[in-house]
Structures are given as C-alpha cells and as structure tokens.
C-alpha cells in the first residue's frame, strides 16, 4: 500500500521502516501498535491492535439480568463500577424501573469518585513517566525544587528538606541497581523536556498520589462495600440509609457521611493544589509538542452522564454534555440516539470476527460476533508468532464502531470539546483559563497534551460535582426521604415476557453503552460498546482509521527504537483493552469454532 | 430368602421353612415375628428424627419471618439449627446402632441394607408388585418382610438417601466446625468431592431432603393401604413386631 | 553487589529510621495476626535478606488485582515497591514497553533463575492456539510457562489466576484456564478474590519475605491464614442470623437496622475469605456492611453458582430457574396428588371387590 488518503482525511504510507511496540505497557489490558516511519523518523502509518478477547457477553446470555452488573463490572477493574452502573441502567431501562433520588445521588457520587480516582491514577502512574524523567530528578537542586513547587501551589509538602529526603531515597533506590518498575525506562531520551527540578517534584507527587489514591476510593467502600468492584443493585443502591434511629450503625449513618465528606474535601484540595498545578507546569514545558490530535479536531462523541434528577436521562438533566461533532464543524452539535439502528453500528472487516455480510455494520441490539482469528496475507511471522500484522486484513480483537459511518473519538477531551462548543461555562471557562495561562490557542486543545489537560480539568470538575451530590444526598435525607431502592419490580414475575433496554454512562475514558434484550426473565442478548472500542477501533470497510491510529500520525520519533512518543500519545487516551475487546455474540452457539476445540 | 417364598400367586399357608421366621397359629390367622424390638425402636425414633430434621432443615434454608426486638433477645435461628444438628447427630448414632443390629439381628433386620440385584426372580416379583399397585393383578403376593417393590424403595429412596443425607449433613456441619476440626478431617472429602465449595453440597443436601420427604409420603400411604388391602399386617407389625397374615386358614 | 543488599540496608539508606523500621515490623506482625514476639523475627529477616525480584504477568483479566494491590494501606504500596520487593516487570506500572519490557523478563529469568517470584494476574486462554491473549506477538501462555519455569514460586493473584473467574464462566468461550492447570512444576499460592483484599495481597508477599517460606495452604491451595474461615464465621451481622433476624427486601426496615442478608442470597456462609475481619480499603467496610450480600467472589466457579440473590444454587439440568426447592416441592406435590388419586382408586376397587364377594377373592375375569 503506497500513500493513500482515508475518507476521514488522513494520509497513510506504510512503505517506511516498521516499528513494533508489543506489549504497550501502562495501560489496562493488552495492546500492540505498529508504525511506519519515513526517512525523517516521522510516523506515516499507524496500526493499533487489541490483543486480548474474553467473550463476556456470551457468558451473560441466559443469566439473571439482576446479576448482569457483577459480570459486566469485571470487564474492567480500573474503571471499576462504571460498567456495573451502565448495566443496571440498561436493565432498568428495559424493565421501566425508576430509582429513588438518593440512589441517583449515590450512583453519581460513585461514578464521579471513579472519574477522580481514575484520572489521578492515570495522570501520575500511567501517564507521567511519558513526560517525567525519573533519573533526571537525581540532578535536581532540592532548594530550587522547593521554590518551583511553592511558586505554583501552596501545597504544604514543599520544603527543601522534603525534596532532599526524597531525592536521597530515590538516589539510593537507583544506585541499588534494582530499578523495579523504572527498569529499562527511556531515561535520558531527548523527548523529555522537564528541568531536573520539575522532574523531582513530579516524582514526589507520583508517590504522594500513590498514597492518596487509596483514600479516594473509600467512598466506594462506604456506599458499595469494597473497591475495586463495589456492589450495585438494580432498582437503586444496596446501601440503606439510617441516620436517625436504632441500627443506624449498620447502615449509612452520620459517621460515614462525614467520612465521605472529608474525602471529598481532600480530593478537591489534592486536585487543585497538586494535580492541576503539576499538569500546568508540565504542559508549559511541552507547549511546543503539539502532536497527537488525530480525530479530536474532526469527530468527537459523548453520550452525557451524571443525571441531576433521578430517572431523567435527557440532555438537559445530564451534567456531562451529550452530542456528536463531525467533520470538525464545532458549530453543529448533533443529537445522539442510542436506540436508532442507523446511528451506532459496529464493523468487522479488520477485526478478528466475521459477519455474514462484512460490508455492513450492525447495531448493538442486533450485533453478531463470531471469532475468526486470521492474519492478513501480508502479515509477517506465523499464526502464533506475529512479527507484523497486515492492516489490509484482519488485525485486531477490537471491532470498529461508527456513528453514522464516522469514526469518533471519545473521552474527556471529546466531552470538553462538546461542552466548549455548547458554550457551557462549566467546561468553557476552565479551558479558556488554562489556555490563557499557557498562552496557547484553542486549537492547542486538539493534541496529546490537550487530551491530558482536559482529563485534569475534568478531575477537578468531578470533585466539585462530588461535593454537589453529597450535599444533595444530605439535603434529601434531611427532607425526610431516606429511601435508596425501588423493589416493586424486583421479582421477575412482574417483568414483561420480552423487553429491551439501553444504558449509558460517560466512563473516565469516554462514552459507554450497554444494550440488553430480556426474554422470560433471562438475558437474551447483551452487547457493550465501550470507550476504547471507539478510540482503539481498527479500520472499517471504507478505510476510515480510528482515534489511536489517527493520533499517532505525523509524530516525529526522536529515537526510533524507543517508543516514548508513541506511548505518550496512546496513554493520553487512557486505553482500556480489557474493556474494548470483550465484545461478544448474542448468538453464543455460533461460536462453534471455539467450542469444538 | 426369596427362594423360599411361595410362587403360587395365592398361597394359602406359610412356607414355614424359613429359619428366621417363627410361625405362630392364631386362630385362623398366621403371625410371625419379623421386626425385633431394636428394629422397631429404631424405626420410630428415626421417623421422629426425620420429621424434626425436615422441619428444621426447611427453615434453615428458608428462614421464618424476622424476629422482633434486639438480636440478643432472640436465638430462633440458633435453636432451629441446634435442633437440626442435635437431631442429625442422634440420627447418625441411631443409624450406626441399626447397622450393628443388622449384624446380630434376624434376617429381616438386614433387608433394607442390600437388594438381591442379580436375582432375576426378585426383579420379576418387583414387577408383580408394581402391577398390584397399578391394579393390574388382583392380589399381591405374601411376604414376611418387605415386598420386593417396597424393598427396592426402602434400599434406594430410603437407605441410600439417608446415607447421602448423613454424609452431606456431616460435611456441612464440619464446615461450621472449621477447617481444623476433626469433623472437617473426617468429612471434608465430601466437600472436595461435590465441591469446590459447599454451595452445591447445600443444594444436594436439600434435594435429598425432598427425596426423603417424597419417600415418607409414599411409605406412609403404602403402609396404610397395605394394612387395609394386602394380605398381611403393616402398621401393627412395626408396633408389635409380628406380621399377621390375614387370609391364612381361609 | 547491590543486589545482595538486604531489605534493611535499603530501608535504612532510604532514610527510614530504625524506630520506624521496627514500627513497620510490628504492623506487619499485627496484619499477619502474629503476636509481638514475632516482631524481632520479622526485623531480623528483613535485615538479612536482599530484595526479591517479582515478575508480575497479566493474562486475561480486568486489572482489578493490580488496582487492589495499590490500595494497600499497611504496608503502603510505595514501600513495597521501593523497599521490599523489586517489581521488575508489571505491564500496568512499568516505564518501559515493547522490546525493552520483554528484555527485562529475559534478564531476570537468567540472572535470578530460581530466585524470583512469578506473580500472575489473570489466566491464559487455550482456545485458538492461545491467541485470545497475545503478548509480544505470541500467546500469553508461552510467556507464562517461561516465566514460571524459572521462578521459585508462583502467586496466583485473584480468582482469574486461581480459578478462571468471569471469562471462564460457562460457556468459557476462550477456554480460559487457571494457572495451576498449566503450571505443574512449581509451588502455587492462590490468593483468590475478585479482587483479593489489598492487605491480604501485601500480607502474603510480606509473609513470604519475612519467614522465607511459602504460607501454609489449604486443600485448594489458599493460604490458611487468610482463607481458613468463612465470612459468615466472623460476620458482625452473625448475631442477627442466629436470632432469626433477616433483611426481607432491599431497603426495608430490617436492612436499615443492619440485619442478616441471608435471605437476600448472601454467600457469606460458603465463602472463605478475610472480608469480615480484615475488611476492605484500610479496614473500612466490606460488602455486607454496606448492605449487599457477599457474592462469593473468592470461591471457585462462583459465577456459575448464581443467581447472586438466591440462597440455593440453580440446578442447571432443570433450566436456569430451577433449584432444589422448586423441583423438590413440585415432585412432592405431584406425588401427594398421585397418592390421593391412588387412594381413591384403591378405595373404589376395594369397595367393589368387597361387595362382590363374601367368599375368598376370585381370580380376575379376563
């Protein structure tokens, strides 16, 4: 394949040197990426491959819809809970169950907790090492580091002594020769642009964030019993509220409300005093590195989430924006209908699945998945020892979802672009301020760094909303309503013989939808289209490339054997492969190929 | 002992050659001593324990509506479980004693513990008895002990089920006693066998309870019916130990 | 050589005082349920041992085990990673990727042959040549075999590695297989749970480092110290169970009083885990305390023992709805009806026979 232009406007040329990165690390799940570099080391073709598949939806078939949340929650332990929430919403939509206001508040609190936690852990523990050179931190002057830290934030852990102690610990760790997770990192790579002091500060906050993240999730522990994988309930939430009477100690009571409240305060403080200042400081050193925009300036999608009012999933009730932008036209925000069979469709010509007619896409309610692991004719290596995949054939365990035929980017940046385009001040003002502080144009948003920035801003937004819903929960209890579950349709005998529903959320990584069909009280069909299916999608039959592939194009690699720039851009999406690659058939019996083995 | 049984569909007198049966003439009727006292005692004790076990077991699986008041004021589930465990252990002891008696007692005391699986004639008589219950033959045959169909039911539905209930019950009790207990050492293998954990053991224990309940229904009905319609006594036999043959001497 | 350095050397060099070190040792002892007498022993062990390399592999999983691991409050995971072990490979956290990452596996396997721990999260799928989970262009199961073969012991993190977990639930389309069915030549410590409790994970590792031995395992291969008792045995709601006080419906009065969740399908009575004692996220709560029954996530095959809201398991041969009570009740009903019918017919039969004969019964007329 010499140079071609894809229908969605990207130039691909796979004639240059092929570089393979497998495994892509610091993501959830397993992923491979292959790129072609031109003579200048610039990426001219990118091929992303989801390299795992678990088949959860066929496992769900025939089970109790009330149990589905637990199965789908195990799609992903990083964005834990978001699939469960989507699942209970799908079941409630199918069975027409309404939930109490308190359940809505608690669910929003759990979902926002996940947003905050996920973004924080992503930034510091999955993404930071793409920007921060740990070894360079050894050269920092603790005093200068302290001055830097104090100049950007009044976070108390910023004395010269603090940074010196930390630097000593780091130094001795590095000198021990046992580098642990930092072993074979790309230290000293010319792509790292931070001065040693900023690196040292970032390392300090890497460790502080590691300590702090375990506090945030205690909100899940209180309302859901544990984290990862808290408990959920069709019809509400499982935790009862009792703040007044006998037995309050066995329910959500004042002590626990106080604990949640205190964690929310700490979260806001950490986000405002550590995360955002670090993000802005790092961004200021990487301002010139404006690669990785990919699809974000063309087509973005958000379903919306965080309903202000229980059971109202209309765009005006949803605090996260809802809509789609295509062809880069920010002036027009399209409505999104998850139930319209012509809007969301999944294609498989380049996925390791097969349809009877692969020229067509299928809406999730009618989705079919038949595993079909075959490499394209130009693949190098063997079936079980892949040296290079052939993007002309099938090459990924991820399907290719399209919205009205368009490949879409989803995630914090998509939400912020849509919110910004809508003129919603909650999204527009922080973006404008950040861009002003960085002295960058709006177009700078369409980049790797823009994605990372949107995530940080969203973390703060979510922390603020956490406070809002916790206060709302207390206000509702104060008004005399302590109910947390609606059990009128708990018994399957109250259900219709056949029904179908859809549930959606905005997971930390983007738009997430579950489609369910129920028959005779059992799951007849279950489909999930998840954020990383959108972002990590392979090509479709028109040749449109997905967000991961688009974002890597035109990026120069300074050291072709060290995939620092590739990791940086891919990580900015926060890929979640276990999510994206579980998609499975409603017709489980079609999996004969698997079953005979 | 089946070899000695009369083959004439309507025998008039006892075969009388059975070494263990003691023939007694009572007017026009014949009575023989079938169930020795320990067997009878065990029968009734066992019946009582099974009633207790089924009732308590049912409510362990599906507890009664909640008790009011503080947890410290009530111990209903505790008492129900205690009764179940106590009755279960008594049942095990009684069953072991019954096995002992099978060795020292008369031939009837052994009957429920085995079936003459390879005896074709016995199977034929099982069919004959089944036909009697289906009103296809006018009269049953006469037996000192269990008739072959009853014998079959007694061995499979009762005896095997009881053994299964005892083993699964002890395994479940062992789990409650903890992994270091001698109970667990003795019965943990049942959990491993039916495992991986006791969820399935619970289910099977409960399913076996239903088998036992169904057996009890059939057993009681058949005993009453046979008492009225067959040619030998039933219920009184389990009280006195003597089986009366009603149409002897006619 | 740096790698012969002991845990204590490292911890001291990293600016941790002897006093704090001893405090850490007593916390470790406490978290393992050991008395103060063990503190000097732990301290001695840590003073004399080098950091052990850990290669943490990921198969088919959801990364909840890694997420749980980083929630550990005592010890803090940063101390585990910086001072106690050498986490040389872990796809989720490591800086390097691709060839550089794969090179680490090679290096550790050769330089520390038989002296490192293989920590496995997730499991290998065996269907379709194992290509439902591809690492470095090869099936994960190959990587798993290579890394385990040269290790000294294998830790199976979570229910995926221990039992198969959700992807192995029926009909297990990828033929996901637990680690111990693939690795036969190494001691395997199963730390099940979906995920396991953070402090149990770090507790198991610290135990191995401290006492230089594999924990005592039960018949299923789990450390008895954390998996020796049922959640039910130590549940704080147990008095309500014994009293006969149950939640009858979600959010009812009994739920608000914290009664027993047995009737809501709680699997605490059949689940071996430390949730009701160690609890979750720094001992804050656990599922039952937050109002939802235990779903038995640390038990083998728990996904197929559902539904989660029923006490009795389904009997699959009778369709998804059927359990022992529904089948048994139906059979008992049918038998009772049959008995009644039979009794009726018998009575009629007898009445007819009696009326027709004062003499001995006649053979039936054909």
PDB file of N, CA and C in Angstrom, chain B residues 42 46-47 49-50 53-54 87-88 90-96 98-99 112-113 153-170 205 208-209 211-212 215:
ATOM      1  N   UNK B  42     -35.850 -48.361  66.572  1.00  0.00           N
ATOM      2  CA  UNK B  42     -35.112 -47.507  65.628  1.00  0.00           C
ATOM      3  C   UNK B  42     -36.073 -46.893  64.620  1.00  0.00           C
ATOM      4  N   UNK B  46     -36.194 -43.019  64.454  1.00  0.00           N
ATOM      5  CA  UNK B  46     -35.715 -42.477  63.189  1.00  0.00           C
ATOM      6  C   UNK B  46     -36.793 -41.620  62.523  1.00  0.00           C
ATOM      7  N   UNK B  47     -38.031 -42.124  62.568  1.00  0.00           N
ATOM      8  CA  UNK B  47     -39.133 -41.370  61.957  1.00  0.00           C
ATOM      9  C   UNK B  47     -39.273 -40.014  62.630  1.00  0.00           C
ATOM     10  N   UNK B  49     -36.974 -38.364  64.277  1.00  0.00           N
ATOM     11  CA  UNK B  49     -35.828 -37.513  63.961  1.00  0.00           C
ATOM     12  C   UNK B  49     -35.947 -36.936  62.553  1.00  0.00           C
ATOM     13  N   UNK B  50     -36.435 -37.755  61.650  1.00  0.00           N
ATOM     14  CA  UNK B  50     -36.563 -37.264  60.275  1.00  0.00           C
ATOM     15  C   UNK B  50     -37.593 -36.140  60.195  1.00  0.00           C
ATOM     16  N   UNK B  53     -35.846 -33.188  61.517  1.00  0.00           N
ATOM     17  CA  UNK B  53     -34.802 -32.723  60.596  1.00  0.00           C
ATOM     18  C   UNK B  53     -35.401 -32.031  59.377  1.00  0.00           C
ATOM     19  N   UNK B  54     -36.467 -32.589  58.857  1.00  0.00           N
ATOM     20  CA  UNK B  54     -37.081 -31.961  57.684  1.00  0.00           C
ATOM     21  C   UNK B  54     -37.654 -30.596  58.055  1.00  0.00           C
ATOM     22  N   UNK B  87     -30.605 -33.390  66.254  1.00  0.00           N
ATOM     23  CA  UNK B  87     -31.372 -34.488  65.668  1.00  0.00           C
ATOM     24  C   UNK B  87     -30.516 -35.233  64.655  1.00  0.00           C
ATOM     25  N   UNK B  88     -29.717 -34.497  63.922  1.00  0.00           N
ATOM     26  CA  UNK B  88     -28.854 -35.124  62.922  1.00  0.00           C
ATOM     27  C   UNK B  88     -27.850 -36.054  63.575  1.00  0.00           C
ATOM     28  N   UNK B  90     -28.119 -37.445  66.519  1.00  0.00           N
ATOM     29  CA  UNK B  90     -28.858 -38.578  67.082  1.00  0.00           C
ATOM     30  C   UNK B  90     -29.178 -39.580  65.976  1.00  0.00           C
ATOM     31  N   UNK B  91     -29.535 -39.051  64.828  1.00  0.00           N
ATOM     32  CA  UNK B  91     -29.875 -39.927  63.712  1.00  0.00           C
ATOM     33  C   UNK B  91     -28.661 -40.755  63.277  1.00  0.00           C
ATOM     34  N   UNK B  92     -27.494 -40.119  63.297  1.00  0.00           N
ATOM     35  CA  UNK B  92     -26.272 -40.846  62.915  1.00  0.00           C
ATOM     36  C   UNK B  92     -26.019 -41.974  63.915  1.00  0.00           C
ATOM     37  N   UNK B  93     -26.134 -41.639  65.203  1.00  0.00           N
ATOM     38  CA  UNK B  93     -25.899 -42.662  66.229  1.00  0.00           C
ATOM     39  C   UNK B  93     -26.897 -43.802  66.065  1.00  0.00           C
ATOM     40  N   UNK B  94     -28.160 -43.435  65.873  1.00  0.00           N
ATOM     41  CA  UNK B  94     -29.200 -44.463  65.726  1.00  0.00           C
ATOM     42  C   UNK B  94     -28.926 -45.322  64.492  1.00  0.00           C
ATOM     43  N   UNK B  95     -28.465 -44.665  63.447  1.00  0.00           N
ATOM     44  CA  UNK B  95     -28.209 -45.411  62.207  1.00  0.00           C
ATOM     45  C   UNK B  95     -27.050 -46.389  62.408  1.00  0.00           C
ATOM     46  N   UNK B  96     -26.014 -45.919  63.125  1.00  0.00           N
ATOM     47  CA  UNK B  96     -24.881 -46.817  63.395  1.00  0.00           C
ATOM     48  C   UNK B  96     -25.331 -48.004  64.229  1.00  0.00           C
ATOM     49  N   UNK B  98     -28.269 -49.215  64.292  1.00  0.00           N
ATOM     50  CA  UNK B  98     -29.106 -50.030  63.416  1.00  0.00           C
ATOM     51  C   UNK B  98     -28.241 -50.937  62.537  1.00  0.00           C
ATOM     52  N   UNK B  99     -27.133 -50.388  62.074  1.00  0.00           N
ATOM     53  CA  UNK B  99     -26.211 -51.203  61.268  1.00  0.00           C
ATOM     54  C   UNK B  99     -25.661 -52.352  62.121  1.00  0.00           C
ATOM     55  N   UNK B 112     -33.067 -53.996  54.523  1.00  0.00           N
ATOM     56  CA  UNK B 112     -33.024 -52.689  53.857  1.00  0.00           C
ATOM     57  C   UNK B 112     -31.631 -52.298  53.397  1.00  0.00           C
ATOM     58  N   UNK B 113     -30.619 -53.077  53.807  1.00  0.00           N
ATOM     59  CA  UNK B 113     -29.253 -52.648  53.513  1.00  0.00           C
ATOM     60  C   UNK B 113     -28.714 -53.167  52.186  1.00  0.00           C
ATOM     61  N   UNK B 153     -37.607 -49.761  47.108  1.00  0.00           N
ATOM     62  CA  UNK B 153     -37.781 -48.370  47.536  1.00  0.00           C
ATOM     63  C   UNK B 153     -37.041 -48.123  48.837  1.00  0.00           C
ATOM     64  N   UNK B 154     -37.136 -49.078  49.736  1.00  0.00           N
ATOM     65  CA  UNK B 154     -36.501 -48.944  51.043  1.00  0.00           C
ATOM     66  C   UNK B 154     -34.985 -48.820  50.891  1.00  0.00           C
ATOM     67  N   UNK B 155     -34.439 -49.584  49.967  1.00  0.00           N
ATOM     68  CA  UNK B 155     -32.986 -49.539  49.781  1.00  0.00           C
ATOM     69  C   UNK B 155     -32.553 -48.246  49.082  1.00  0.00           C
ATOM     70  N   UNK B 156     -33.213 -47.898  47.993  1.00  0.00           N
ATOM     71  CA  UNK B 156     -32.749 -46.740  47.219  1.00  0.00           C
ATOM     72  C   UNK B 156     -33.241 -45.431  47.818  1.00  0.00           C
ATOM     73  N   UNK B 157     -34.570 -45.294  47.844  1.00  0.00           N
ATOM     74  CA  UNK B 157     -35.109 -43.990  48.267  1.00  0.00           C
ATOM     75  C   UNK B 157     -34.850 -43.706  49.734  1.00  0.00           C
ATOM     76  N   UNK B 158     -34.847 -44.782  50.544  1.00  0.00           N
ATOM     77  CA  UNK B 158     -34.624 -44.515  51.958  1.00  0.00           C
ATOM     78  C   UNK B 158     -33.176 -44.679  52.358  1.00  0.00           C
ATOM     79  N   UNK B 159     -32.642 -45.873  52.190  1.00  0.00           N
ATOM     80  CA  UNK B 159     -31.332 -46.143  52.771  1.00  0.00           C
ATOM     81  C   UNK B 159     -30.229 -45.331  52.095  1.00  0.00           C
ATOM     82  N   UNK B 160     -30.178 -45.372  50.776  1.00  0.00           N
ATOM     83  CA  UNK B 160     -29.123 -44.618  50.092  1.00  0.00           C
ATOM     84  C   UNK B 160     -29.283 -43.121  50.328  1.00  0.00           C
ATOM     85  N   UNK B 161     -30.530 -42.664  50.277  1.00  0.00           N
ATOM     86  CA  UNK B 161     -30.785 -41.244  50.515  1.00  0.00           C
ATOM     87  C   UNK B 161     -30.332 -40.848  51.918  1.00  0.00           C
ATOM     88  N   UNK B 162     -30.623 -41.736  52.868  1.00  0.00           N
ATOM     89  CA  UNK B 162     -30.240 -41.427  54.246  1.00  0.00           C
ATOM     90  C   UNK B 162     -28.718 -41.337  54.372  1.00  0.00           C
ATOM     91  N   UNK B 163     -28.030 -42.270  53.744  1.00  0.00           N
ATOM     92  CA  UNK B 163     -26.566 -42.238  53.788  1.00  0.00           C
ATOM     93  C   UNK B 163     -26.061 -40.936  53.167  1.00  0.00           C
ATOM     94  N   UNK B 164     -26.657 -40.568  52.037  1.00  0.00           N
ATOM     95  CA  UNK B 164     -26.247 -39.336  51.369  1.00  0.00           C
ATOM     96  C   UNK B 164     -26.515 -38.119  52.257  1.00  0.00           C
ATOM     97  N   UNK B 165     -27.688 -38.119  52.882  1.00  0.00           N
ATOM     98  CA  UNK B 165     -28.022 -37.003  53.780  1.00  0.00           C
ATOM     99  C   UNK B 165     -27.058 -36.943  54.955  1.00  0.00           C
ATOM    100  N   UNK B 166     -26.703 -38.109  55.469  1.00  0.00           N
ATOM    101  CA  UNK B 166     -25.783 -38.135  56.609  1.00  0.00           C
ATOM    102  C   UNK B 166     -24.418 -37.595  56.195  1.00  0.00           C
ATOM    103  N   UNK B 167     -23.931 -38.059  55.056  1.00  0.00           N
ATOM    104  CA  UNK B 167     -22.603 -37.616  54.626  1.00  0.00           C
ATOM    105  C   UNK B 167     -22.583 -36.119  54.309  1.00  0.00           C
ATOM    106  N   UNK B 168     -23.561 -35.654  53.530  1.00  0.00           N
ATOM    107  CA  UNK B 168     -23.568 -34.224  53.199  1.00  0.00           C
ATOM    108  C   UNK B 168     -23.841 -33.397  54.455  1.00  0.00           C
ATOM    109  N   UNK B 169     -24.731 -33.907  55.303  1.00  0.00           N
ATOM    110  CA  UNK B 169     -25.035 -33.189  56.536  1.00  0.00           C
ATOM    111  C   UNK B 169     -23.802 -33.063  57.417  1.00  0.00           C
ATOM    112  N   UNK B 170     -23.060 -34.149  57.567  1.00  0.00           N
ATOM    113  CA  UNK B 170     -21.847 -34.094  58.386  1.00  0.00           C
ATOM    114  C   UNK B 170     -20.822 -33.162  57.755  1.00  0.00           C
ATOM    115  N   UNK B 205     -27.936 -31.523  49.493  1.00  0.00           N
ATOM    116  CA  UNK B 205     -28.490 -31.939  50.787  1.00  0.00           C
ATOM    117  C   UNK B 205     -29.995 -31.644  50.820  1.00  0.00           C
ATOM    118  N   UNK B 208     -31.880 -33.934  48.482  1.00  0.00           N
ATOM    119  CA  UNK B 208     -32.043 -35.256  49.105  1.00  0.00           C
ATOM    120  C   UNK B 208     -33.132 -35.221  50.172  1.00  0.00           C
ATOM    121  N   UNK B 209     -33.236 -34.065  50.850  1.00  0.00           N
ATOM    122  CA  UNK B 209     -34.326 -33.912  51.821  1.00  0.00           C
ATOM    123  C   UNK B 209     -35.670 -34.109  51.121  1.00  0.00           C
ATOM    124  N   UNK B 211     -36.235 -35.832  48.455  1.00  0.00           N
ATOM    125  CA  UNK B 211     -36.374 -37.259  48.136  1.00  0.00           C
ATOM    126  C   UNK B 211     -36.904 -38.004  49.364  1.00  0.00           C
ATOM    127  N   UNK B 212     -36.321 -37.662  50.503  1.00  0.00           N
ATOM    128  CA  UNK B 212     -36.753 -38.331  51.742  1.00  0.00           C
ATOM    129  C   UNK B 212     -38.217 -38.014  52.054  1.00  0.00           C
ATOM    130  N   UNK B 215     -40.338 -39.981  49.810  1.00  0.00           N
ATOM    131  CA  UNK B 215     -40.329 -41.357  50.290  1.00  0.00           C
ATOM    132  C   UNK B 215     -41.310 -41.513  51.455  1.00  0.00           C
TER     133      UNK B 215
END
